Amino acid sequence: MHDFMRGLFPVCRSITGDGNRETLHRIRQWIPLELHEVPSGTPVLDWTVPKEWNVQDAYIKDASGRRVVDFQASNLHLVSYSVPFRGTMPLTELRQHLFTLPERPDWIPYRTSYYEEMWGFCLADRELRLLDEGTYEVCVDTSMKDGHLTLGEYLLEGKIEDEVLISTHICHPSLANDNLSGIAVATWLAGYLARRRDRRFSYRFLFIPGTIGSITWLALNQQKTDAIKHGLTVSCLGDRGPFTYKRSRRGDAEIDRAAGQVLHHSGFDHEVVNFSPYGYDERQYCSPGFNLPVGSISRTAHGRYREYHTSADDLELVTPQALGESLSVALSIVDLLEGNETYANTNPRGEPQLGRRGLYPSVGGKDLEVEQLAILWVLNLSDASHSLLDIAEVSGLAFPLLRRAADRLLRHGLLEGLPDRRRAFGDADELSRPEVDVE
Ligand code: ZN
């Protein structure tokens, strides 16, 4: 994932443009993404798809002809969506178009101006202080034309049409944690799920520019949103900070409970916070007219780390280990959703005799005791109304333990699945056939 990010890092992304297409094509080397091109001017909900923005070159030259600010050195130097401009001006006038971070004099800030026509440059404050009062040549060789907004989409069909939505933004230029880490984790998650043959849910992956991308997708796919039963926006997953899960607007959706369970038992430092209409595309998915069960997972939350939206959000800030941990948490959440089923105990009057079926260990041990406890909890609460996630929450036991217990009980015919949400094994008959004949 880190190597993949390294390849994507220099590409100049924005809400539209060739950099986004290149990014999606690179993702496509790993998963068979579908690209959708939506024309500029298309009305989308209360918005309009903007003109397409591309950069040929951008710089500021001093009197000697030296590039003192150069887009070729870092794409962060140019304010994203800067309109074309060429001219010469004194530093006093140029300053109105320059942005720095005086409190972090070595870092270049990241600025955008999507919906206001302007041009500007970002640079390290230390560099700005070295500029003398002279005349500077400014070149913003960009184009802003009718073109397209590019969306990347990958639908992995499962056994049922109910969907899990995984969405990540692709609109940031050379910044690593925000948003290349989200792109990398979503791509790898899709790769793993594609190889899983027992997928119950369908998975819809969206790689889209922030805000306008999700608004465009929602506008064009309103009829598909009913199928979305769970969802996550993924971003800022590569730093070493603790995990942050932001609940969906609903607050108690299955995804909210699943993410909470996984993080609680993960051993990683984490925080679970309530929904707020800020952050990434969960704002759109959770707007009241959609109110989809979509939460947001990150490590240090967006805007909460020093390097956020600066040149210090680079490939050093992101570690392979942190990316790997994030992927494992995302996979555990998916596993929980996949495995969260509701069963009925087939022998609900008194406990079934477990020892006879090899389900009660004759020799104790701490691990065995926990396995045992999981079996007793699943048997007791499987009354066709408690899901395994309910049982995890009541018992305090980790979900995978309960899932394993349920699988063992199913094999012994002591549980049965409900007809509408039956766990889809290769041989469904096996579920109802007890291994040990009572007679
Ligand atoms: Zn951002």
Short mmCIF file of N, CA, C and O in Angstrom, two decimals, residues 219-306:
data_model
loop_
_atom_site.label_atom_id
_atom_site.label_comp_id
_atom_site.label_asym_id
_atom_site.label_seq_id
_atom_site.Cartn_x
_atom_site.Cartn_y
_atom_site.Cartn_z
N ALA A 219 -26.85 12.13 -6.97
CA ALA A 219 -27.83 12.69 -7.90
C ALA A 219 -28.15 11.70 -9.02
O ALA A 219 -29.30 11.56 -9.42
N LEU A 220 -27.11 11.02 -9.50
CA LEU A 220 -27.30 10.13 -10.64
C LEU A 220 -27.76 8.74 -10.25
O LEU A 220 -28.12 7.93 -11.10
N ASN A 221 -27.72 8.42 -8.96
CA ASN A 221 -28.00 7.05 -8.52
C ASN A 221 -28.99 7.00 -7.36
O ASN A 221 -28.90 6.12 -6.50
N GLN A 222 -29.93 7.94 -7.35
CA GLN A 222 -30.83 8.01 -6.18
C GLN A 222 -31.58 6.71 -5.97
O GLN A 222 -31.84 6.31 -4.84
N GLN A 223 -31.90 6.01 -7.08
CA GLN A 223 -32.68 4.78 -6.94
C GLN A 223 -31.83 3.64 -6.36
O GLN A 223 -32.38 2.65 -5.90
N LYS A 224 -30.51 3.80 -6.38
CA LYS A 224 -29.66 2.73 -5.84
C LYS A 224 -29.42 2.86 -4.34
O LYS A 224 -28.90 1.94 -3.71
N THR A 225 -29.77 4.02 -3.78
CA THR A 225 -29.38 4.25 -2.38
C THR A 225 -30.17 3.38 -1.40
O THR A 225 -29.68 3.12 -0.31
N ASP A 226 -31.35 2.90 -1.81
CA ASP A 226 -32.14 2.05 -0.91
C ASP A 226 -31.40 0.76 -0.56
O ASP A 226 -31.62 0.17 0.50
N ALA A 227 -30.55 0.31 -1.48
CA ALA A 227 -29.85 -0.97 -1.25
C ALA A 227 -28.69 -0.81 -0.25
O ALA A 227 -28.17 -1.81 0.25
N ILE A 228 -28.28 0.43 0.02
CA ILE A 228 -27.11 0.64 0.90
C ILE A 228 -27.52 0.42 2.36
O ILE A 228 -28.26 1.22 2.92
N LYS A 229 -27.07 -0.69 2.93
CA LYS A 229 -27.46 -1.04 4.29
C LYS A 229 -26.38 -0.66 5.31
O LYS A 229 -26.68 -0.55 6.50
N HIS A 230 -25.17 -0.53 4.83
CA HIS A 230 -24.05 -0.16 5.70
C HIS A 230 -23.06 0.62 4.85
O HIS A 230 -22.97 0.38 3.65
N GLY A 231 -22.31 1.52 5.48
CA GLY A 231 -21.32 2.24 4.68
C GLY A 231 -20.27 2.91 5.54
O GLY A 231 -20.45 3.14 6.74
N LEU A 232 -19.14 3.16 4.89
CA LEU A 232 -18.02 3.82 5.56
C LEU A 232 -17.36 4.78 4.59
O LEU A 232 -17.18 4.44 3.42
N THR A 233 -17.02 5.97 5.06
CA THR A 233 -16.04 6.75 4.31
C THR A 233 -14.70 6.46 4.97
O THR A 233 -14.61 6.31 6.19
N VAL A 234 -13.67 6.31 4.15
CA VAL A 234 -12.35 5.97 4.68
C VAL A 234 -11.35 7.06 4.26
O VAL A 234 -11.34 7.49 3.11
N SER A 235 -10.57 7.51 5.23
CA SER A 235 -9.59 8.56 4.94
C SER A 235 -8.63 8.65 6.11
O SER A 235 -8.91 8.13 7.19
N CYS A 236 -7.51 9.30 5.89
CA CYS A 236 -6.52 9.54 6.97
C CYS A 236 -6.24 8.26 7.76
O CYS A 236 -6.39 8.22 8.98
N LEU A 237 -5.84 7.20 7.05
CA LEU A 237 -5.67 5.90 7.70
C LEU A 237 -4.21 5.46 7.78
O LEU A 237 -3.93 4.30 8.07
N GLY A 238 -3.28 6.39 7.51
CA GLY A 238 -1.88 5.97 7.47
C GLY A 238 -0.98 6.54 8.54
O GLY A 238 0.19 6.17 8.63
N ASP A 239 -1.49 7.43 9.37
CA ASP A 239 -0.64 8.00 10.44
C ASP A 239 -0.65 7.06 11.64
O ASP A 239 -1.44 6.12 11.71
N ARG A 240 0.22 7.33 12.60
CA ARG A 240 0.36 6.41 13.73
C ARG A 240 -0.63 6.70 14.85
O ARG A 240 -0.59 6.06 15.90
N GLY A 241 -1.49 7.68 14.66
CA GLY A 241 -2.40 8.09 15.73
C GLY A 241 -3.46 7.05 16.01
O GLY A 241 -3.61 6.05 15.29
N PRO A 242 -4.24 7.27 17.10
CA PRO A 242 -5.32 6.34 17.44
C PRO A 242 -6.43 6.36 16.40
O PRO A 242 -6.57 7.35 15.67
N PHE A 243 -7.20 5.29 16.33
CA PHE A 243 -8.32 5.24 15.39
C PHE A 243 -9.45 6.16 15.86
O PHE A 243 -9.64 6.37 17.06
N THR A 244 -10.17 6.71 14.88
CA THR A 244 -11.37 7.49 15.18
C THR A 244 -12.49 6.93 14.34
O THR A 244 -12.34 6.79 13.13
N TYR A 245 -13.58 6.58 14.97
CA TYR A 245 -14.78 6.21 14.21
C TYR A 245 -15.86 7.25 14.49
O TYR A 245 -16.17 7.53 15.64
N LYS A 246 -16.36 7.85 13.43
CA LYS A 246 -17.46 8.80 13.57
C LYS A 246 -18.76 8.11 13.16
O LYS A 246 -18.87 7.59 12.05
N ARG A 247 -19.71 8.09 14.07
CA ARG A 247 -20.97 7.38 13.81
C ARG A 247 -21.74 8.04 12.66
O ARG A 247 -21.55 9.21 12.35
N SER A 248 -22.62 7.26 12.09
CA SER A 248 -23.54 7.79 11.08
C SER A 248 -24.51 8.75 11.77
O SER A 248 -24.60 8.80 13.00
N ARG A 249 -25.25 9.48 10.97
CA ARG A 249 -26.25 10.41 11.52
C ARG A 249 -27.27 9.67 12.37
O ARG A 249 -27.78 10.19 13.35
N ARG A 250 -27.56 8.40 11.98
CA ARG A 250 -28.53 7.61 12.74
C ARG A 250 -28.02 7.30 14.14
O ARG A 250 -28.79 7.16 15.07
N GLY A 251 -26.71 7.14 14.27
CA GLY A 251 -26.09 6.96 15.59
C GLY A 251 -26.09 5.53 16.09
O GLY A 251 -25.19 5.14 16.82
N ASP A 252 -27.11 4.74 15.73
CA ASP A 252 -27.20 3.37 16.25
C ASP A 252 -27.35 2.36 15.11
O ASP A 252 -27.90 1.28 15.30
N ALA A 253 -26.87 2.74 13.93
CA ALA A 253 -26.94 1.81 12.80
C ALA A 253 -26.03 0.62 13.07
O ALA A 253 -25.11 0.69 13.89
N GLU A 254 -26.29 -0.48 12.36
CA GLU A 254 -25.47 -1.68 12.56
C GLU A 254 -23.98 -1.38 12.32
O GLU A 254 -23.12 -1.89 13.02
N ILE A 255 -23.68 -0.54 11.33
CA ILE A 255 -22.28 -0.19 11.06
C ILE A 255 -21.66 0.53 12.25
O ILE A 255 -20.49 0.32 12.58
N ASP A 256 -22.45 1.36 12.93
CA ASP A 256 -21.94 2.09 14.10
C ASP A 256 -21.60 1.10 15.22
O ASP A 256 -20.56 1.21 15.87
N ARG A 257 -22.50 0.15 15.41
CA ARG A 257 -22.27 -0.84 16.47
C ARG A 257 -21.13 -1.77 16.08
O ARG A 257 -20.30 -2.15 16.92
N ALA A 258 -21.06 -2.13 14.80
CA ALA A 258 -20.00 -3.04 14.34
C ALA A 258 -18.62 -2.40 14.50
O ALA A 258 -17.68 -3.01 15.01
N ALA A 259 -18.51 -1.15 14.08
CA ALA A 259 -17.21 -0.46 14.18
C ALA A 259 -16.81 -0.30 15.65
O ALA A 259 -15.65 -0.50 16.02
N GLY A 260 -17.80 0.02 16.48
CA GLY A 260 -17.53 0.17 17.92
C GLY A 260 -17.02 -1.14 18.52
O GLY A 260 -16.03 -1.16 19.27
N GLN A 261 -17.68 -2.26 18.19
CA GLN A 261 -17.28 -3.58 18.67
C GLN A 261 -15.86 -3.92 18.25
O GLN A 261 -15.04 -4.35 19.05
N VAL A 262 -15.59 -3.75 16.96
CA VAL A 262 -14.28 -4.12 16.42
C VAL A 262 -13.18 -3.30 17.10
O VAL A 262 -12.17 -3.85 17.56
N LEU A 263 -13.39 -2.00 17.20
CA LEU A 263 -12.35 -1.15 17.82
C LEU A 263 -12.19 -1.49 19.30
O LEU A 263 -11.08 -1.55 19.81
N HIS A 264 -13.31 -1.76 19.98
CA HIS A 264 -13.26 -2.08 21.40
C HIS A 264 -12.38 -3.30 21.67
O HIS A 264 -11.63 -3.34 22.64
N HIS A 265 -12.47 -4.28 20.80
CA HIS A 265 -11.71 -5.52 21.01
C HIS A 265 -10.40 -5.55 20.23
O HIS A 265 -9.70 -6.55 20.25
N SER A 266 -10.07 -4.46 19.54
CA SER A 266 -8.91 -4.48 18.64
C SER A 266 -7.57 -4.37 19.35
O SER A 266 -6.54 -4.75 18.81
N GLY A 267 -7.59 -3.82 20.56
CA GLY A 267 -6.32 -3.55 21.24
C GLY A 267 -5.68 -2.24 20.79
O GLY A 267 -4.66 -1.82 21.34
N PHE A 268 -6.25 -1.58 19.78
CA PHE A 268 -5.70 -0.29 19.33
C PHE A 268 -6.37 0.85 20.09
O PHE A 268 -7.57 0.77 20.41
N ASP A 269 -5.61 1.92 20.36
CA ASP A 269 -6.21 3.12 20.94
C ASP A 269 -7.23 3.65 19.95
O ASP A 269 -6.99 3.65 18.74
N HIS A 270 -8.35 4.09 20.46
CA HIS A 270 -9.39 4.57 19.55
C HIS A 270 -10.37 5.47 20.26
O HIS A 270 -10.42 5.51 21.50
N GLU A 271 -11.16 6.14 19.47
CA GLU A 271 -12.19 7.01 19.98
C GLU A 271 -13.40 6.83 19.06
O GLU A 271 -13.25 6.75 17.84
N VAL A 272 -14.59 6.75 19.64
CA VAL A 272 -15.81 6.69 18.84
C VAL A 272 -16.56 7.99 19.12
O VAL A 272 -16.81 8.31 20.28
N VAL A 273 -16.86 8.73 18.07
CA VAL A 273 -17.49 10.04 18.27
C VAL A 273 -18.83 10.08 17.53
O VAL A 273 -19.06 9.33 16.58
N ASN A 274 -19.69 10.97 17.98
CA ASN A 274 -21.00 11.10 17.35
C ASN A 274 -20.89 11.80 16.01
O ASN A 274 -19.92 12.52 15.73
N PHE A 275 -21.91 11.64 15.21
CA PHE A 275 -21.96 12.29 13.90
C PHE A 275 -21.89 13.80 14.05
O PHE A 275 -22.42 14.38 14.99
N SER A 276 -21.21 14.43 13.11
CA SER A 276 -21.27 15.88 12.95
C SER A 276 -21.28 16.15 11.46
O SER A 276 -20.66 15.41 10.69
N PRO A 277 -21.98 17.20 11.04
CA PRO A 277 -22.07 17.48 9.58
C PRO A 277 -20.82 18.18 9.08
O PRO A 277 -20.88 19.27 8.52
N TYR A 278 -19.66 17.57 9.32
CA TYR A 278 -18.39 18.11 8.89
C TYR A 278 -17.56 16.90 8.48
O TYR A 278 -17.99 15.78 8.66
N GLY A 279 -16.38 17.12 7.94
CA GLY A 279 -15.55 15.98 7.57
C GLY A 279 -15.62 15.69 6.09
O GLY A 279 -15.49 16.61 5.28
N TYR A 280 -15.84 14.41 5.72
CA TYR A 280 -15.78 14.03 4.31
C TYR A 280 -17.18 13.75 3.76
O TYR A 280 -18.17 14.34 4.18
N ASP A 281 -17.27 12.80 2.84
CA ASP A 281 -18.52 12.62 2.11
C ASP A 281 -19.65 12.01 2.94
O ASP A 281 -20.79 11.97 2.47
N GLU A 282 -19.36 11.58 4.17
CA GLU A 282 -20.46 11.15 5.05
C GLU A 282 -21.47 12.27 5.23
O GLU A 282 -22.65 12.04 5.46
N ARG A 283 -21.01 13.51 5.07
CA ARG A 283 -21.93 14.66 5.16
C ARG A 283 -23.04 14.58 4.13
O ARG A 283 -24.17 14.98 4.37
N GLN A 284 -22.68 14.10 2.94
CA GLN A 284 -23.66 14.00 1.86
C GLN A 284 -24.52 12.75 2.03
O GLN A 284 -25.73 12.80 1.91
N TYR A 285 -23.85 11.60 2.30
CA TYR A 285 -24.60 10.35 2.47
C TYR A 285 -25.57 10.45 3.65
O TYR A 285 -26.62 9.82 3.67
N CYS A 286 -25.18 11.24 4.66
CA CYS A 286 -26.00 11.38 5.86
C CYS A 286 -26.81 12.68 5.83
O CYS A 286 -27.32 13.11 6.86
N SER A 287 -26.95 13.33 4.67
CA SER A 287 -27.83 14.49 4.61
C SER A 287 -29.25 13.96 4.83
O SER A 287 -29.54 12.80 4.52
N PRO A 288 -30.15 14.79 5.40
CA PRO A 288 -31.43 14.23 5.88
C PRO A 288 -32.26 13.54 4.81
O PRO A 288 -33.00 12.60 5.12
N GLY A 289 -32.15 13.98 3.56
CA GLY A 289 -32.95 13.37 2.49
C GLY A 289 -32.48 11.97 2.14
O GLY A 289 -33.22 11.20 1.52
N PHE A 290 -31.23 11.62 2.49
CA PHE A 290 -30.72 10.26 2.26
C PHE A 290 -30.61 9.51 3.59
O PHE A 290 -31.06 8.39 3.70
N ASN A 291 -29.97 10.16 4.56
CA ASN A 291 -29.82 9.58 5.90
C ASN A 291 -29.34 8.13 5.85
O ASN A 291 -29.88 7.25 6.52
N LEU A 292 -28.32 7.88 5.04
CA LEU A 292 -27.81 6.51 4.89
C LEU A 292 -26.98 6.13 6.11
O LEU A 292 -26.37 6.99 6.75
N PRO A 293 -26.94 4.83 6.42
CA PRO A 293 -26.14 4.37 7.56
C PRO A 293 -24.65 4.33 7.20
O PRO A 293 -24.08 3.27 7.00
N VAL A 294 -24.04 5.49 7.08
CA VAL A 294 -22.64 5.59 6.66
C VAL A 294 -21.85 6.32 7.74
O VAL A 294 -22.13 7.47 8.06
N GLY A 295 -20.89 5.61 8.31
CA GLY A 295 -19.98 6.21 9.29
C GLY A 295 -18.67 6.54 8.62
O GLY A 295 -18.52 6.42 7.40
N SER A 296 -17.71 6.97 9.43
CA SER A 296 -16.43 7.41 8.87
C SER A 296 -15.30 6.87 9.73
O SER A 296 -15.33 7.02 10.95
N ILE A 297 -14.33 6.22 9.07
CA ILE A 297 -13.20 5.70 9.85
C ILE A 297 -11.90 6.34 9.41
O ILE A 297 -11.64 6.53 8.22
N SER A 298 -11.11 6.73 10.43
CA SER A 298 -9.79 7.31 10.16
C SER A 298 -8.89 6.97 11.35
O SER A 298 -9.35 6.36 12.31
N ARG A 299 -7.63 7.35 11.26
CA ARG A 299 -6.77 7.29 12.46
C ARG A 299 -6.99 8.65 13.12
O ARG A 299 -8.13 8.96 13.48
N THR A 300 -5.97 9.51 13.20
CA THR A 300 -6.22 10.83 13.75
C THR A 300 -7.24 11.52 12.84
O THR A 300 -7.08 11.54 11.62
N ALA A 301 -8.30 12.04 13.44
CA ALA A 301 -9.39 12.59 12.62
C ALA A 301 -8.89 13.76 11.78
O ALA A 301 -7.91 14.42 12.12
N HIS A 302 -9.59 13.99 10.69
CA HIS A 302 -9.23 15.04 9.74
C HIS A 302 -9.14 16.40 10.45
O HIS A 302 -9.95 16.73 11.30
N GLY A 303 -8.07 17.13 10.13
CA GLY A 303 -7.90 18.45 10.73
C GLY A 303 -7.32 18.43 12.14
O GLY A 303 -7.04 19.47 12.72
N ARG A 304 -7.12 17.21 12.69
CA ARG A 304 -6.68 17.14 14.08
C ARG A 304 -5.18 16.86 14.20
O ARG A 304 -4.65 16.76 15.30
N TYR A 305 -4.48 16.68 13.09
CA TYR A 305 -3.04 16.47 13.17
C TYR A 305 -2.32 17.68 12.55
O TYR A 305 -2.85 18.32 11.64
N ARG A 306 -1.15 17.98 13.08
CA ARG A 306 -0.43 19.21 12.72
C ARG A 306 -0.19 19.30 11.23
O ARG A 306 -0.25 20.36 10.62
#
